[in-house]
Short mmCIF file of C-alpha atoms in Angstrom, two decimals:
data_model
loop_
_atom_site.label_atom_id
_atom_site.label_comp_id
_atom_site.label_asym_id
_atom_site.label_seq_id
_atom_site.Cartn_x
_atom_site.Cartn_y
_atom_site.Cartn_z
CA GLY R 2 63.22 -24.19 -35.96
CA ALA R 3 60.96 -26.40 -33.74
CA VAL R 4 61.06 -29.87 -34.69
CA VAL R 5 58.61 -32.61 -33.87
CA SER R 6 59.95 -36.06 -34.13
CA GLN R 7 57.60 -38.92 -34.74
CA HIS R 8 58.27 -42.59 -34.68
CA PRO R 9 57.92 -45.12 -36.21
CA SER R 10 57.30 -43.67 -39.68
CA TRP R 11 55.37 -46.85 -40.65
CA VAL R 12 54.32 -50.03 -39.09
CA ILE R 13 52.50 -53.25 -40.14
CA CYS R 14 50.77 -55.09 -37.22
CA LYS R 15 48.56 -58.20 -36.98
CA SER R 16 44.89 -57.71 -36.08
CA GLY R 17 44.44 -57.74 -32.44
CA THR R 18 47.83 -56.57 -31.37
CA SER R 19 48.62 -53.05 -30.04
CA VAL R 20 50.91 -50.33 -31.52
CA LYS R 21 52.57 -47.58 -29.83
CA ILE R 22 53.48 -44.17 -31.82
CA GLU R 23 55.79 -41.71 -30.24
CA CYS R 24 55.85 -38.01 -30.68
CA ARG R 25 58.77 -35.94 -29.35
CA SER R 26 59.45 -32.22 -29.33
CA LEU R 27 63.09 -32.07 -29.78
CA ASP R 28 64.07 -28.42 -29.07
CA PHE R 29 61.13 -27.07 -27.15
CA GLN R 30 58.68 -27.93 -24.37
CA ALA R 31 55.26 -28.90 -25.51
CA THR R 32 52.69 -28.90 -22.84
CA THR R 33 50.08 -29.70 -25.40
CA MET R 34 50.29 -31.96 -28.26
CA PHE R 35 47.41 -32.99 -30.79
CA TRP R 36 46.93 -36.28 -32.41
CA TYR R 37 45.45 -36.54 -35.92
CA ARG R 38 44.19 -39.41 -38.34
CA GLN R 39 44.25 -39.03 -42.09
CA PHE R 40 42.57 -41.21 -44.51
CA PRO R 41 43.58 -41.32 -48.14
CA LYS R 42 42.27 -38.39 -49.91
CA GLN R 43 40.64 -36.91 -46.74
CA SER R 44 41.41 -34.18 -44.47
CA LEU R 45 43.23 -34.27 -41.11
CA MET R 46 40.87 -35.15 -38.33
CA LEU R 47 41.69 -34.30 -34.67
CA MET R 48 41.46 -37.21 -32.59
CA ALA R 49 42.65 -35.90 -29.10
CA THR R 50 44.38 -33.25 -27.37
CA SER R 51 47.30 -34.47 -25.19
CA ASN R 52 48.03 -32.33 -22.18
CA GLU R 53 51.20 -32.90 -20.16
CA GLY R 54 50.37 -34.51 -16.52
CA SER R 55 46.74 -34.84 -17.15
CA LYS R 56 44.19 -36.73 -19.15
CA ALA R 57 43.87 -36.33 -22.92
CA THR R 58 40.77 -34.73 -24.27
CA TYR R 59 39.15 -36.82 -26.93
CA GLU R 60 37.08 -35.74 -29.83
CA GLN R 61 33.40 -36.92 -30.26
CA GLY R 62 33.33 -40.41 -31.69
CA VAL R 63 36.91 -41.28 -30.90
CA GLU R 64 37.18 -44.32 -28.47
CA LYS R 65 39.45 -43.48 -25.63
CA ASP R 66 39.92 -47.06 -24.48
CA LYS R 67 40.93 -47.80 -28.03
CA PHE R 68 43.38 -44.92 -28.56
CA LEU R 69 45.46 -44.57 -25.41
CA ILE R 70 47.26 -41.26 -24.92
CA ASN R 71 50.10 -40.58 -22.50
CA HIS R 72 51.89 -37.32 -22.03
CA ALA R 73 54.16 -37.91 -19.09
CA SER R 74 56.82 -35.36 -19.98
CA LEU R 75 56.97 -31.84 -21.68
CA THR R 76 58.78 -33.54 -24.66
CA LEU R 77 56.88 -36.86 -25.23
CA SER R 78 53.36 -37.79 -25.89
CA THR R 79 52.51 -41.31 -27.00
CA LEU R 80 49.61 -42.75 -28.97
CA THR R 81 48.71 -46.54 -28.41
CA VAL R 82 46.31 -48.16 -30.76
CA THR R 83 45.13 -51.09 -28.88
CA SER R 84 43.70 -54.33 -30.26
CA ALA R 85 44.09 -52.78 -33.75
CA HIS R 86 41.85 -53.88 -36.58
CA PRO R 87 42.17 -53.17 -40.33
CA GLU R 88 39.74 -50.41 -40.20
CA ASP R 89 42.48 -48.58 -37.89
CA SER R 90 44.80 -48.49 -40.63
CA SER R 91 45.51 -44.83 -41.42
CA PHE R 92 48.14 -42.21 -41.28
CA TYR R 93 48.52 -40.90 -37.87
CA ILE R 94 50.09 -37.39 -37.23
CA CYS R 95 50.96 -35.49 -34.31
CA SER R 96 51.60 -31.71 -33.84
CA ALA R 97 52.58 -29.38 -31.17
CA SER R 98 51.96 -25.53 -30.68
CA ILE R 99 55.05 -23.47 -31.03
CA GLY R 100 53.58 -20.39 -30.02
CA GLY R 101 50.97 -18.49 -31.92
CA PRO R 102 48.72 -20.17 -34.55
CA GLY R 103 51.52 -21.92 -36.34
CA TYR R 104 51.69 -25.49 -35.36
CA THR R 105 54.55 -27.82 -36.10
CA PHE R 106 53.98 -31.50 -37.15
CA GLY R 107 55.59 -34.63 -37.00
CA SER R 108 56.25 -36.68 -40.17
CA GLY R 109 53.50 -39.06 -39.54
CA THR R 110 53.06 -42.87 -39.04
CA ARG R 111 51.57 -45.03 -41.69
CA LEU R 112 49.77 -48.00 -39.74
CA THR R 113 48.65 -50.99 -41.60
CA VAL R 114 46.75 -53.66 -39.74
CA VAL R 115 46.62 -56.98 -41.50
CA GLN F 18 27.96 -28.52 -44.03
CA LYS F 19 31.57 -29.04 -43.31
CA GLU F 20 33.45 -26.41 -41.41
CA VAL F 21 36.11 -25.78 -44.17
CA GLU F 22 35.34 -26.89 -47.78
CA GLN F 23 38.39 -27.19 -50.36
CA ASP F 24 38.50 -28.31 -53.87
CA PRO F 25 40.54 -31.56 -53.75
CA GLY F 26 41.61 -31.29 -57.25
CA PRO F 27 43.76 -32.71 -58.55
CA LEU F 28 45.25 -29.59 -60.23
CA SER F 29 48.05 -29.84 -62.91
CA VAL F 30 49.79 -26.74 -64.18
CA PRO F 31 52.96 -26.00 -66.50
CA GLU F 32 56.04 -24.83 -64.71
CA GLY F 33 55.95 -21.02 -64.51
CA ALA F 34 52.18 -20.67 -64.19
CA ILE F 35 50.55 -18.94 -61.46
CA VAL F 36 48.46 -21.36 -59.29
CA SER F 37 45.41 -20.23 -57.24
CA LEU F 38 44.30 -22.42 -54.22
CA ASN F 39 41.00 -21.50 -52.28
CA CYS F 40 39.05 -22.59 -49.32
CA THR F 41 35.55 -21.52 -48.04
CA TYR F 42 34.51 -21.71 -44.49
CA SER F 43 31.20 -21.36 -42.45
CA ASN F 44 32.44 -20.51 -38.85
CA SER F 45 32.57 -16.64 -38.50
CA ALA F 46 34.60 -17.27 -35.31
CA PHE F 47 37.59 -18.29 -37.36
CA GLN F 48 40.24 -15.68 -36.89
CA TYR F 49 43.68 -17.38 -37.83
CA PHE F 50 44.08 -18.85 -41.26
CA MET F 51 46.95 -21.12 -42.47
CA TRP F 52 48.28 -22.78 -45.32
CA TYR F 53 50.22 -25.99 -44.97
CA ARG F 54 52.22 -28.08 -47.65
CA GLN F 55 52.17 -31.78 -47.35
CA TYR F 56 54.53 -33.96 -49.44
CA SER F 57 53.51 -37.65 -49.99
CA ARG F 58 53.42 -39.74 -46.79
CA LYS F 59 54.93 -36.91 -44.82
CA GLY F 60 53.48 -34.35 -42.09
CA PRO F 61 52.30 -31.08 -43.01
CA GLU F 62 54.60 -27.92 -42.92
CA LEU F 63 53.36 -24.58 -42.23
CA LEU F 64 53.77 -22.08 -45.27
CA MET F 65 51.92 -19.10 -44.13
CA TYR F 66 49.34 -17.77 -41.61
CA THR F 67 47.40 -14.73 -41.60
CA TYR F 68 45.34 -13.13 -38.88
CA SER F 69 41.79 -11.86 -39.72
CA SER F 70 41.29 -10.24 -43.23
CA GLY F 71 44.09 -9.00 -45.64
CA ASN F 72 47.05 -10.06 -47.73
CA LYS F 73 50.36 -11.59 -46.80
CA GLU F 74 53.15 -12.11 -49.19
CA ASP F 75 56.24 -14.36 -48.65
CA GLY F 76 58.38 -14.83 -51.72
CA ARG F 77 56.48 -16.61 -54.38
CA PHE F 78 53.44 -17.06 -52.02
CA THR F 79 50.57 -14.82 -51.24
CA ALA F 80 47.75 -15.50 -48.87
CA GLN F 81 44.63 -13.62 -49.06
CA VAL F 82 41.78 -13.74 -46.61
CA ASP F 83 38.29 -12.23 -47.10
CA LYS F 84 36.34 -12.66 -43.93
CA SER F 85 33.30 -10.91 -45.35
CA SER F 86 32.91 -13.82 -47.99
CA LYS F 87 34.42 -16.56 -45.69
CA TYR F 88 37.04 -17.15 -48.61
CA ILE F 89 40.71 -17.46 -48.41
CA SER F 90 43.31 -18.09 -51.10
CA LEU F 91 46.67 -19.02 -51.70
CA PHE F 92 48.71 -17.86 -54.81
CA ILE F 93 51.93 -19.48 -56.15
CA ARG F 94 53.86 -17.32 -58.73
CA ASP F 95 56.26 -18.88 -61.12
CA SER F 96 55.37 -22.32 -60.05
CA GLN F 97 57.97 -24.90 -59.84
CA PRO F 98 58.03 -28.77 -60.07
CA SER F 99 59.16 -28.85 -56.33
CA ASP F 100 55.95 -27.00 -55.49
CA SER F 101 54.08 -30.30 -56.37
CA ALA F 102 52.43 -31.42 -53.25
CA THR F 103 48.97 -31.37 -51.50
CA TYR F 104 48.02 -27.89 -50.03
CA LEU F 105 45.86 -27.60 -47.03
CA CYS F 106 44.17 -24.82 -45.67
CA ALA F 107 43.52 -24.70 -41.80
CA MET F 108 41.85 -22.24 -39.45
CA SER F 109 41.02 -21.79 -35.83
CA ALA F 110 39.06 -19.32 -33.77
CA SER F 111 41.04 -16.80 -31.69
CA GLY F 112 42.46 -18.46 -28.44
CA ALA F 113 41.36 -22.01 -29.53
CA ASN F 114 43.64 -24.79 -30.08
CA ASN F 115 41.78 -26.97 -32.55
CA LEU F 116 42.58 -26.55 -36.17
CA PHE F 117 39.92 -27.35 -38.82
CA PHE F 118 41.48 -28.58 -42.00
CA GLY F 119 40.21 -28.53 -45.49
CA THR F 120 40.61 -31.73 -47.49
CA GLY F 121 43.57 -30.57 -49.45
CA THR F 122 44.32 -29.76 -53.25
CA ARG F 123 46.74 -32.00 -54.79
CA LEU F 124 48.83 -29.84 -57.10
CA THR F 125 51.34 -31.05 -59.85
CA VAL F 126 53.61 -28.60 -61.54
CA ILE F 127 54.73 -30.05 -64.89
CA PRO F 128 58.13 -29.29 -66.09
#
């Protein structure tokens, strides 16, 4: 079945540094990928829609200059958290459409900013 | 009012019990209804999806959608300890990419 590989699975960084999270579609081409954030005991919240070869579409309230998204190929989307702060600590998950309404998700990245 | 409401639980049941998980929603444009299972510190995996109203069965899992009441359910028969996870409902309008998720219900099946 369709697999989305997300890396790293966890990362700890110092406040003020940047962190890059990668999301790859392993056996299919994903023209569109989605980035979500999930705080403990809360729902998945869509941050942005990543479109191959064009600018990402950000949801209201998400800072595009802080959360940089690049979708340079049909199999790779990256999310860079710039100048990370402790309040950015969260679980970040990417997903891709596999045709129809059934999206497939990556395994997530737990970011801790200290 | 949130787009999707889901009781966060937690819910604990003995092994073999029938589990009922539910979500309500407010947007009548939603046409696709999904249930995801999420183990701790992992991404969600799609369990089932239904289009519009009706029932769908897959092994021990049954999904029900009642659009008139804006209410969806997931039933798990003969629950197993391996079913212990957080279950998220999600829905989207026809042709839309954005999924709206419930907060998830944490289920524990006790051996």
